[in-house]
Amino acid sequence: MKIPEIAQLIKAEICTKKHNPETDILSACSADLMSDVMAFSKSNALLLTGLVNPQVIRTAEMMDIKAVVFVRGKKPLESMINMAEEKGIALLATDYPLFVASGKLYKNGICGRGE
Amino acid sequence: MSTIVRDYTIPANDFTIAGEASSSVRKILSQLGVSPDVVKRTSIAMYEAEINAVIHGNGGMAHVEIDKNKIYIRISDEGPGIADLNLAMQEGYSTAPDSIREMGFGAGMGLSNIKKNADVLDIETEINKGTIVNITVFFKRE
């Protein structure tokens, strides 16, 4: 699923201006603890989180995660947007809570393929 | 190819720049054309060790050697050491305070994530002296 389609499904704002339009998300991981994210090893993955700090972007970089969705109305800091753009990671922000945002994406086909 | 050697300082308690050493090593490996799977495993192992040094070790040093077959990473700190290494290796066991968990770490997955991704992991630790985490990842698995 492409980034604009994800944004539409979970009513998210796309915060990064630069990201790869060809990015095709196949799987997702929802977590607030970054070490739990690092125990997850799927490719073409999206991260949904309520945690807002630079380590979220770092973790995404290390894990080859292509996009991050901040839930519960949280917005990434300017410094995080800059860091993500530099690394080609898309950042999105939605008002939906983690469970609802994850459920909507799962229901629409992001259900863990991409191993 | 000659051996590439890099040394980094890992600052204490600074979450804004924690991970920069791992990010830099990741870039070097990608530029060398190392396979994405190896780059990812190395990145996870080094980043977890770097974060551990920030959280538990009052910062430390990262020493990296890359040759044509492998990458060797040594993360050393002069922190309190690990009292029970077997317990620390268990998934979910953590001594990190709540303030660290609020930053998204301290899930008790760090050392097991390192073990899972490294080909060789050797930890030297001494109470009140510090900890040295030695990680080797081979570019081609035997």
XYZ file of C-alpha atoms in Angstrom, chain A residues 32-43 51 53-56 58-59 61-64 83 86-87, chain B residues 15-20 22-23 26 36 40 43-44 47-48 51 101-105 107 109-110 113 116:
52
model
C 5.918 2.314 21.931
C 9.047 0.450 22.980
C 11.768 0.653 20.356
C 13.517 -2.562 21.428
C 10.267 -4.390 20.728
C 10.361 -2.854 17.253
C 13.914 -4.113 16.837
C 12.812 -7.655 17.627
C 10.565 -7.436 14.538
C 12.115 -8.351 11.221
C 9.804 -7.824 8.307
C 10.662 -5.793 5.249
C 6.347 7.742 21.113
C 11.486 11.416 20.059
C 14.469 11.245 17.681
C 15.142 7.619 18.594
C 11.966 6.627 16.745
C 16.862 6.208 14.391
C 15.117 2.904 15.083
C 16.547 3.806 10.012
C 18.239 0.764 11.601
C 15.239 -1.458 10.813
C 14.795 -0.283 7.199
C 16.131 13.662 10.107
C 17.395 12.966 5.125
C 16.922 9.194 5.504
C 19.172 10.591 23.657
C 19.186 13.197 20.920
C 22.402 11.981 19.386
C 22.409 8.386 20.637
C 22.700 6.113 17.627
C 24.919 8.373 15.531
C 25.531 3.095 14.443
C 24.092 5.332 11.747
C 25.436 1.636 8.602
C 21.036 -5.431 3.139
C 20.350 -4.585 9.079
C 22.783 -1.981 12.653
C 20.389 -3.542 15.164
C 22.456 0.335 17.962
C 21.177 -1.733 20.898
C 21.816 2.598 23.517
C 11.071 3.439 29.346
C 9.384 6.757 28.652
C 12.069 7.281 25.993
C 11.064 3.990 24.351
C 13.842 1.772 25.696
C 11.981 -3.274 27.342
C 15.098 -6.859 24.704
C 18.465 -5.178 24.090
C 18.310 -8.526 20.157
C 19.972 -12.726 17.744
